[in-house]
Amino acid sequence: PENYQVNFTHPFRDTATTNSSYCACAIDFIAAFLYLLQRVYTATVIVGRWHSDDYMILTAWLLTTVDQFLILHCLIKGVLGVHTWEISLEDAIWETTLIHAKTLTVLPGTVLAKLVLCIFYYRLSPIVWYRYAIIATSVIIIAAFSAVWFTVQFACSPISAAWNLRLYTGTNRIDRPPMYMLQAIMGGVTDVMLMVMPLPIIFRLQMSWKHKAALIAWFGTGFSTLGAAVARLVILIPSLKNSNTTFVLGQGTLWLIVEANLIIICGSLPTFRVFLNHVAPKILGESASRTGDGNRGTPPARMRYALRTFGDSQPKRRHFDTIDELELGDRPYGSEMRWKVDTDETGSA
């Protein structure tokens, strides 16, 4: 810019965004990791078996963690959150390489985390139209993010021009900001779809409206990821006509860090109530007393595990009746065990 004193040695840095990114990564990453730990504990100790969605959320966490480390590396090295005209060509190539790798890493992680929720929603009810809607949502998620992934990877000719600025001629690649905007848009759209899908099942639950409202609020935590996607989109829209991409993307990646961790938290929530029932039953109003047999690992007196198999003669139910059954479902967790309240058992103990 005119009258701007360029300083390659000590370039101007967006310290507010950089410090916010450090704080967001520290706080959100720890929160996401703790939620993931409770899901791993639930699958390993409480249920005693891992299922496909457990492996998927773990893989998603690994991918989003790599994504965050790439962003932090760019910020620490001073190639992100700085003006484009104050970094050398070598630094610019390094920045585009890491941002390219970051995008290719976070996209499959986002897809896996969203598919974990789709799997959970699919198990909520055997209603045919509902399950077809969940399948359609899953297909849209996979197709949309796959399109963005392949567009990012093959946006240039040759392909290496996507990160090697020496090969850039001005006409041999697609601009990156629109692709990042498309990623944010599809993330927001799929978040809305995932929040709307379980509502018909929730309304059919045989529970008070107070509990239904609490359950809707629980599912509504997905609005947090939607908010992060919208914030990132608002930041990226001005970048369409802004050549100072390294500075603008620094602000956008801040919200990408927030969104990536929130996705992991939302993907780990389906087992959270089961975890609380196990480690702190009083929080959910369950009795913490034990039966008098003295066996280790015996569940609370008012709770028991009901074993069910695929050959069970009991008729299939069209929907669940309680919040515990909704969260455990018939599969995968409910196929091995399901919490059931039995007040008569307290008297017989």
Tab-separated table of C-alpha atoms in Angstrom:
chain	number	residue	atom	x	y	z
A	1	PRO	CA	0.000	0.000	0.000
A	2	GLU	CA	1.015	3.579	-0.572
A	3	ASN	CA	3.072	5.187	2.231
A	4	TYR	CA	3.348	1.856	4.088
A	5	GLN	CA	6.768	1.132	5.566
A	6	VAL	CA	7.460	-2.519	4.803
A	7	ASN	CA	9.457	-4.352	7.465
A	8	PHE	CA	10.497	-7.889	6.534
A	9	THR	CA	12.498	-8.332	9.733
A	10	HIS	CA	9.713	-7.397	12.146
A	11	PRO	CA	6.465	-7.372	10.155
A	12	PHE	CA	3.233	-6.112	11.634
A	13	ARG	CA	1.307	-8.987	13.198
A	14	ASP	CA	-2.327	-9.282	14.135
A	15	THR	CA	-1.484	-9.966	17.765
A	16	ALA	CA	-5.120	-9.896	18.890
A	17	THR	CA	-6.055	-12.691	16.490
A	18	THR	CA	-2.869	-14.608	17.232
A	19	ASN	CA	-3.361	-14.494	21.005
A	20	SER	CA	-7.042	-15.376	20.611
A	21	SER	CA	-6.053	-18.373	18.498
A	22	TYR	CA	-3.647	-19.549	21.190
A	23	CYS	CA	-6.326	-19.214	23.880
A	24	ALA	CA	-9.004	-20.870	21.743
A	25	CYS	CA	-6.730	-23.758	20.918
A	26	ALA	CA	-5.762	-24.270	24.551
A	27	ILE	CA	-9.244	-24.017	26.074
A	28	ASP	CA	-11.293	-25.636	23.318
A	29	PHE	CA	-8.753	-28.369	22.664
A	30	ILE	CA	-8.692	-29.392	26.331
A	31	ALA	CA	-12.508	-29.390	26.469
A	32	ALA	CA	-12.767	-31.479	23.297
A	33	PHE	CA	-10.137	-33.892	24.591
A	34	LEU	CA	-11.988	-34.373	27.888
A	35	TYR	CA	-15.273	-35.056	26.101
A	36	LEU	CA	-13.480	-37.524	23.859
A	37	LEU	CA	-11.995	-39.236	26.909
A	38	GLN	CA	-15.437	-39.775	28.423
A	39	ARG	CA	-16.610	-41.347	25.179
A	40	VAL	CA	-13.575	-43.642	25.101
A	41	TYR	CA	-14.199	-44.542	28.757
A	42	THR	CA	-17.858	-45.249	28.057
A	43	ALA	CA	-17.066	-47.531	25.125
A	44	THR	CA	-14.204	-49.308	26.894
A	45	VAL	CA	-15.401	-49.635	30.495
A	46	ILE	CA	-19.171	-49.134	30.640
A	47	VAL	CA	-20.210	-50.769	27.374
A	48	GLY	CA	-17.147	-52.974	27.036
A	49	ARG	CA	-17.081	-52.773	23.273
A	50	TRP	CA	-16.011	-50.307	20.616
A	51	HIS	CA	-18.211	-49.599	17.629
A	52	SER	CA	-17.647	-47.971	14.282
A	53	ASP	CA	-18.682	-44.503	15.450
A	54	ASP	CA	-16.199	-44.684	18.343
A	55	TYR	CA	-13.359	-45.266	15.905
A	56	MET	CA	-14.712	-42.531	13.649
A	57	ILE	CA	-14.806	-39.854	16.350
A	58	LEU	CA	-11.288	-40.801	17.465
A	59	THR	CA	-10.028	-40.495	13.883
A	60	ALA	CA	-11.847	-37.179	13.508
A	61	TRP	CA	-10.149	-35.894	16.662
A	62	LEU	CA	-6.725	-36.907	15.343
A	63	LEU	CA	-7.334	-35.128	12.032
A	64	THR	CA	-8.640	-31.941	13.634
A	65	THR	CA	-5.718	-31.989	16.067
A	66	VAL	CA	-3.255	-32.107	13.171
A	67	ASP	CA	-5.180	-29.237	11.591
A	68	GLN	CA	-4.826	-27.103	14.722
A	69	PHE	CA	-1.116	-27.825	15.050
A	70	LEU	CA	-0.604	-26.713	11.443
A	71	ILE	CA	-2.428	-23.455	12.170
A	72	LEU	CA	-0.427	-22.857	15.330
A	73	HIS	CA	2.797	-23.553	13.464
A	74	CYS	CA	1.874	-20.917	10.872
A	75	LEU	CA	1.118	-18.398	13.610
A	76	ILE	CA	4.315	-19.129	15.525
A	77	LYS	CA	6.456	-18.892	12.390
A	78	GLY	CA	4.826	-15.591	11.480
A	79	VAL	CA	3.463	-16.654	8.093
A	80	LEU	CA	-0.186	-16.240	9.110
A	81	GLY	CA	-1.784	-13.169	10.594
A	82	VAL	CA	0.735	-10.923	8.834
A	83	HIS	CA	0.445	-8.774	5.726
A	84	THR	CA	1.203	-10.523	2.453
A	85	TRP	CA	3.609	-7.784	1.392
A	86	GLU	CA	5.731	-8.228	4.523
A	87	ILE	CA	6.692	-11.868	4.091
A	88	SER	CA	9.260	-13.319	1.737
A	89	LEU	CA	8.435	-15.602	-1.159
A	90	GLU	CA	9.821	-18.587	0.723
A	91	ASP	CA	7.627	-17.825	3.725
A	92	ALA	CA	4.615	-17.327	1.460
A	93	ILE	CA	5.208	-20.726	-0.148
A	94	TRP	CA	5.536	-22.279	3.310
A	95	GLU	CA	2.277	-20.642	4.391
A	96	THR	CA	0.331	-21.818	1.338
A	97	THR	CA	1.717	-25.338	1.779
A	98	LEU	CA	0.607	-25.574	5.399
A	99	ILE	CA	-2.787	-23.993	4.720
A	100	HIS	CA	-3.298	-26.429	1.847
A	101	ALA	CA	-2.408	-29.381	4.089
A	102	LYS	CA	-4.630	-27.984	6.849
A	103	THR	CA	-7.644	-27.815	4.552
A	104	LEU	CA	-7.141	-31.341	3.239
A	105	THR	CA	-6.842	-32.587	6.831
A	106	VAL	CA	-9.755	-30.823	8.497
A	107	LEU	CA	-12.308	-31.712	5.806
A	108	PRO	CA	-12.288	-35.512	6.369
A	109	GLY	CA	-12.186	-34.914	10.127
A	110	THR	CA	-15.299	-32.748	9.876
A	111	VAL	CA	-17.078	-35.345	7.755
A	112	LEU	CA	-16.304	-38.162	10.199
A	113	ALA	CA	-17.510	-36.147	13.199
A	114	LYS	CA	-20.771	-35.265	11.460
A	115	LEU	CA	-21.291	-38.868	10.360
A	116	VAL	CA	-20.924	-39.949	13.996
A	117	LEU	CA	-23.997	-37.842	14.784
A	118	CYS	CA	-25.794	-39.299	11.764
A	119	ILE	CA	-25.126	-42.808	13.057
A	120	PHE	CA	-26.445	-41.836	16.483
A	121	TYR	CA	-29.559	-40.249	14.984
A	122	TYR	CA	-30.116	-43.297	12.783
A	123	ARG	CA	-30.368	-45.500	15.866
A	124	LEU	CA	-32.947	-43.329	17.577
A	125	SER	CA	-35.897	-44.743	15.700
A	126	PRO	CA	-36.666	-47.533	13.204
A	127	ILE	CA	-39.194	-45.339	11.367
A	128	VAL	CA	-38.470	-45.800	7.663
A	129	TRP	CA	-38.873	-42.210	6.473
A	130	TYR	CA	-36.740	-40.953	9.343
A	131	ARG	CA	-33.912	-43.337	8.563
A	132	TYR	CA	-34.041	-42.475	4.867
A	133	ALA	CA	-33.783	-38.811	5.823
A	134	ILE	CA	-30.700	-39.540	7.935
A	135	ILE	CA	-29.144	-41.497	5.072
A	136	ALA	CA	-29.865	-38.623	2.689
A	137	THR	CA	-28.260	-36.189	5.135
A	138	SER	CA	-25.180	-38.411	5.342
A	139	VAL	CA	-24.914	-38.548	1.559
A	140	ILE	CA	-25.171	-34.755	1.341
A	141	ILE	CA	-22.433	-34.349	3.965
A	142	ILE	CA	-20.087	-36.749	2.187
A	143	ALA	CA	-20.803	-35.325	-1.277
A	144	ALA	CA	-20.497	-31.675	-0.250
A	145	PHE	CA	-17.247	-31.963	1.643
A	146	SER	CA	-15.776	-34.362	-0.918
A	147	ALA	CA	-16.474	-31.778	-3.608
A	148	VAL	CA	-14.654	-29.134	-1.567
A	149	TRP	CA	-11.749	-31.503	-0.884
A	150	PHE	CA	-11.220	-32.397	-4.544
A	151	THR	CA	-11.657	-28.772	-5.577
A	152	VAL	CA	-8.916	-27.718	-3.172
A	153	GLN	CA	-6.602	-30.543	-4.194
A	154	PHE	CA	-7.048	-30.198	-7.957
A	155	ALA	CA	-7.660	-26.471	-8.221
A	156	CYS	CA	-4.387	-25.792	-10.028
A	157	SER	CA	-2.585	-26.967	-13.103
A	158	PRO	CA	-0.117	-28.377	-12.286
A	159	ILE	CA	-1.432	-29.590	-8.922
A	160	SER	CA	1.680	-28.379	-7.081
A	161	ALA	CA	0.835	-24.797	-8.067
A	162	ALA	CA	-1.717	-24.884	-5.235
A	163	TRP	CA	1.123	-24.451	-2.738
A	164	ASN	CA	4.157	-23.549	-4.863
A	165	LEU	CA	3.716	-19.892	-5.736
A	166	ARG	CA	6.608	-20.062	-8.213
A	167	LEU	CA	4.338	-22.055	-10.507
A	168	TYR	CA	1.477	-19.589	-10.222
A	169	THR	CA	0.812	-17.666	-13.441
A	170	GLY	CA	-2.389	-15.901	-12.452
A	171	THR	CA	-4.659	-18.018	-14.635
A	172	ASN	CA	-3.746	-21.590	-13.743
A	173	ARG	CA	-5.594	-21.960	-10.431
A	174	ILE	CA	-8.840	-21.198	-8.660
A	175	ASP	CA	-8.794	-18.599	-5.901
A	176	ARG	CA	-8.690	-20.141	-2.420
A	177	PRO	CA	-11.039	-17.810	-0.484
A	178	PRO	CA	-14.189	-18.914	-2.384
A	179	MET	CA	-13.337	-22.541	-1.612
A	180	TYR	CA	-12.919	-21.744	2.071
A	181	MET	CA	-16.249	-19.914	1.954
A	182	LEU	CA	-17.881	-22.965	0.391
A	183	GLN	CA	-16.441	-25.076	3.201
A	184	ALA	CA	-17.941	-22.740	5.814
A	185	ILE	CA	-21.311	-22.621	4.017
A	186	MET	CA	-21.601	-26.395	3.733
A	187	GLY	CA	-20.580	-26.738	7.373
A	188	GLY	CA	-23.387	-24.400	8.431
A	189	VAL	CA	-25.993	-26.035	6.186
A	190	THR	CA	-25.193	-29.545	7.399
A	191	ASP	CA	-25.219	-28.331	11.019
A	192	VAL	CA	-28.778	-27.070	10.549
A	193	MET	CA	-29.802	-30.374	8.961
A	194	LEU	CA	-28.342	-32.353	11.851
A	195	MET	CA	-30.140	-30.195	14.413
A	196	VAL	CA	-33.529	-30.425	12.706
A	197	MET	CA	-33.534	-34.167	11.985
A	198	PRO	CA	-34.059	-35.528	15.551
A	199	LEU	CA	-36.870	-33.104	16.434
A	200	PRO	CA	-39.746	-35.360	15.212
A	201	ILE	CA	-38.433	-38.198	17.365
A	202	ILE	CA	-38.002	-35.967	20.405
A	203	PHE	CA	-41.599	-34.742	20.167
A	204	ARG	CA	-42.821	-38.366	20.244
A	205	LEU	CA	-40.986	-39.247	23.440
A	206	GLN	CA	-43.199	-40.104	26.396
A	207	MET	CA	-41.800	-37.522	28.785
A	208	SER	CA	-42.782	-34.163	30.154
A	209	TRP	CA	-42.368	-31.041	28.051
A	210	LYS	CA	-39.802	-29.873	30.570
A	211	HIS	CA	-37.625	-32.862	29.779
A	212	LYS	CA	-38.297	-32.474	26.074
A	213	ALA	CA	-37.177	-28.854	26.233
A	214	ALA	CA	-34.001	-29.922	28.020
A	215	LEU	CA	-33.389	-32.571	25.385
A	216	ILE	CA	-33.954	-30.091	22.563
A	217	ALA	CA	-31.463	-27.760	24.238
A	218	TRP	CA	-29.039	-30.668	24.462
A	219	PHE	CA	-29.334	-31.304	20.737
A	220	GLY	CA	-29.209	-27.549	20.191
A	221	THR	CA	-25.565	-27.472	21.232
A	222	GLY	CA	-24.934	-27.940	17.533
A	223	PHE	CA	-25.799	-24.271	17.107
A	224	SER	CA	-22.367	-23.523	18.554
A	225	THR	CA	-20.671	-25.061	15.521
A	226	LEU	CA	-23.116	-23.201	13.294
A	227	GLY	CA	-22.167	-19.934	14.983
A	228	ALA	CA	-18.468	-20.612	14.417
A	229	ALA	CA	-19.109	-21.411	10.751
A	230	VAL	CA	-21.121	-18.207	10.282
A	231	ALA	CA	-18.414	-16.128	11.993
A	232	ARG	CA	-15.784	-17.633	9.713
A	233	LEU	CA	-17.957	-16.962	6.685
A	234	VAL	CA	-18.439	-13.310	7.665
A	235	ILE	CA	-14.671	-12.913	7.873
A	236	LEU	CA	-13.986	-14.690	4.585
A	237	ILE	CA	-16.528	-12.774	2.480
A	238	PRO	CA	-14.400	-9.576	2.365
A	239	SER	CA	-11.389	-11.684	1.333
A	240	LEU	CA	-12.904	-12.183	-2.119
A	241	LYS	CA	-11.655	-8.729	-3.073
A	242	ASN	CA	-8.717	-8.600	-0.686
A	243	SER	CA	-5.251	-9.617	-1.879
A	244	ASN	CA	-3.960	-9.580	1.703
A	245	THR	CA	-4.895	-13.239	2.139
A	246	THR	CA	-2.343	-14.152	4.815
A	247	PHE	CA	-3.780	-11.477	7.115
A	248	VAL	CA	-7.450	-12.306	6.468
A	249	LEU	CA	-6.958	-16.070	6.746
A	250	GLY	CA	-5.384	-15.550	10.155
A	251	GLN	CA	-8.745	-14.290	11.414
A	252	GLY	CA	-10.641	-17.058	9.635
A	253	THR	CA	-8.499	-19.825	11.090
A	254	LEU	CA	-9.322	-18.604	14.602
A	255	TRP	CA	-12.930	-19.634	14.102
A	256	LEU	CA	-11.834	-22.791	12.331
A	257	ILE	CA	-10.047	-23.819	15.537
A	258	VAL	CA	-13.215	-23.152	17.529
A	259	GLU	CA	-15.397	-25.027	15.046
A	260	ALA	CA	-13.064	-28.032	14.852
A	261	ASN	CA	-13.120	-28.540	18.621
A	262	LEU	CA	-16.868	-27.974	18.910
A	263	ILE	CA	-17.448	-30.654	16.276
A	264	ILE	CA	-15.538	-33.154	18.408
A	265	ILE	CA	-17.484	-32.111	21.514
A	266	CYS	CA	-20.821	-32.563	19.730
A	267	GLY	CA	-19.700	-35.931	18.371
A	268	SER	CA	-18.817	-37.082	21.893
A	269	LEU	CA	-22.053	-35.909	23.542
A	270	PRO	CA	-24.239	-38.981	22.754
A	271	THR	CA	-22.492	-41.003	25.477
A	272	PHE	CA	-22.180	-38.200	28.023
A	273	ARG	CA	-25.343	-38.982	29.998
A	274	VAL	CA	-24.426	-42.665	30.096
A	275	PHE	CA	-21.039	-41.637	31.455
A	276	LEU	CA	-22.653	-39.473	34.159
A	277	ASN	CA	-25.033	-42.295	35.091
A	278	HIS	CA	-21.989	-44.452	35.701
A	279	VAL	CA	-19.576	-42.119	37.512
A	280	ALA	CA	-21.974	-39.682	39.193
A	281	PRO	CA	-25.533	-41.039	39.243
A	282	LYS	CA	-26.685	-38.499	41.842
A	283	ILE	CA	-26.210	-35.688	39.333
A	284	LEU	CA	-28.998	-37.168	37.236
A	285	GLY	CA	-31.111	-38.105	40.237
A	286	GLU	CA	-30.064	-41.732	40.375
A	287	SER	CA	-29.422	-43.504	43.660
A	288	ALA	CA	-25.793	-44.062	44.439
A	289	SER	CA	-26.493	-46.940	46.801
A	290	ARG	CA	-25.157	-50.374	45.983
A	291	THR	CA	-26.633	-53.801	46.459
A	292	GLY	CA	-25.381	-55.806	49.395
A	293	ASP	CA	-23.624	-58.530	47.425
A	294	GLY	CA	-20.306	-56.673	47.623
A	295	ASN	CA	-19.388	-57.372	44.019
A	296	ARG	CA	-17.115	-54.885	42.372
A	297	GLY	CA	-18.659	-52.911	39.529
A	298	THR	CA	-22.216	-53.611	40.676
A	299	PRO	CA	-24.551	-50.913	39.351
A	300	PRO	CA	-26.734	-48.772	41.622
A	301	ALA	CA	-29.602	-50.565	43.342
A	302	ARG	CA	-32.244	-48.757	41.325
A	303	MET	CA	-30.467	-49.489	38.050
A	304	ARG	CA	-29.832	-52.740	36.275
A	305	TYR	CA	-28.531	-53.824	32.916
A	306	ALA	CA	-31.072	-55.461	30.660
A	307	LEU	CA	-29.398	-57.751	28.147
A	308	ARG	CA	-30.907	-57.900	24.708
A	309	THR	CA	-29.974	-59.868	21.632
A	310	PHE	CA	-30.984	-59.660	18.017
A	311	GLY	CA	-33.111	-62.756	18.568
A	312	ASP	CA	-35.078	-61.228	21.425
A	313	SER	CA	-38.749	-62.092	21.219
A	314	GLN	CA	-39.781	-58.671	22.452
A	315	PRO	CA	-41.470	-56.625	19.723
A	316	LYS	CA	-39.585	-53.733	18.195
A	317	ARG	CA	-40.711	-50.362	19.392
A	318	ARG	CA	-41.356	-47.503	17.039
A	319	HIS	CA	-39.766	-44.933	19.325
A	320	PHE	CA	-38.152	-44.635	22.737
A	321	ASP	CA	-39.972	-43.657	25.889
A	322	THR	CA	-37.339	-42.120	28.128
A	323	ILE	CA	-34.301	-39.935	27.794
A	324	ASP	CA	-31.968	-42.790	28.844
A	325	GLU	CA	-33.324	-45.103	26.173
A	326	LEU	CA	-33.007	-42.345	23.609
A	327	GLU	CA	-29.340	-41.835	24.388
A	328	LEU	CA	-28.429	-45.523	24.601
A	329	GLY	CA	-30.770	-46.705	21.887
A	330	ASP	CA	-31.149	-50.287	20.753
A	331	ARG	CA	-27.865	-50.241	18.822
A	332	PRO	CA	-24.989	-50.241	19.359
A	333	TYR	CA	-24.959	-49.622	23.098
A	334	GLY	CA	-28.478	-50.804	23.802
A	335	SER	CA	-27.869	-54.104	21.982
A	336	GLU	CA	-25.479	-55.143	24.730
A	337	MET	CA	-26.988	-53.315	27.698
A	338	ARG	CA	-29.575	-50.696	28.501
A	339	TRP	CA	-30.161	-48.795	31.712
A	340	LYS	CA	-33.583	-49.542	33.129
A	341	VAL	CA	-35.122	-48.193	36.315
A	342	ASP	CA	-36.656	-50.839	38.528
A	343	THR	CA	-38.049	-49.493	41.778
A	344	ASP	CA	-39.109	-52.981	42.900
A	345	GLU	CA	-35.479	-54.045	42.855
A	346	THR	CA	-34.703	-51.604	45.656
A	347	GLY	CA	-37.191	-53.283	47.918
A	348	SER	CA	-36.022	-56.776	47.084
A	349	ALA	CA	-32.323	-55.919	47.573
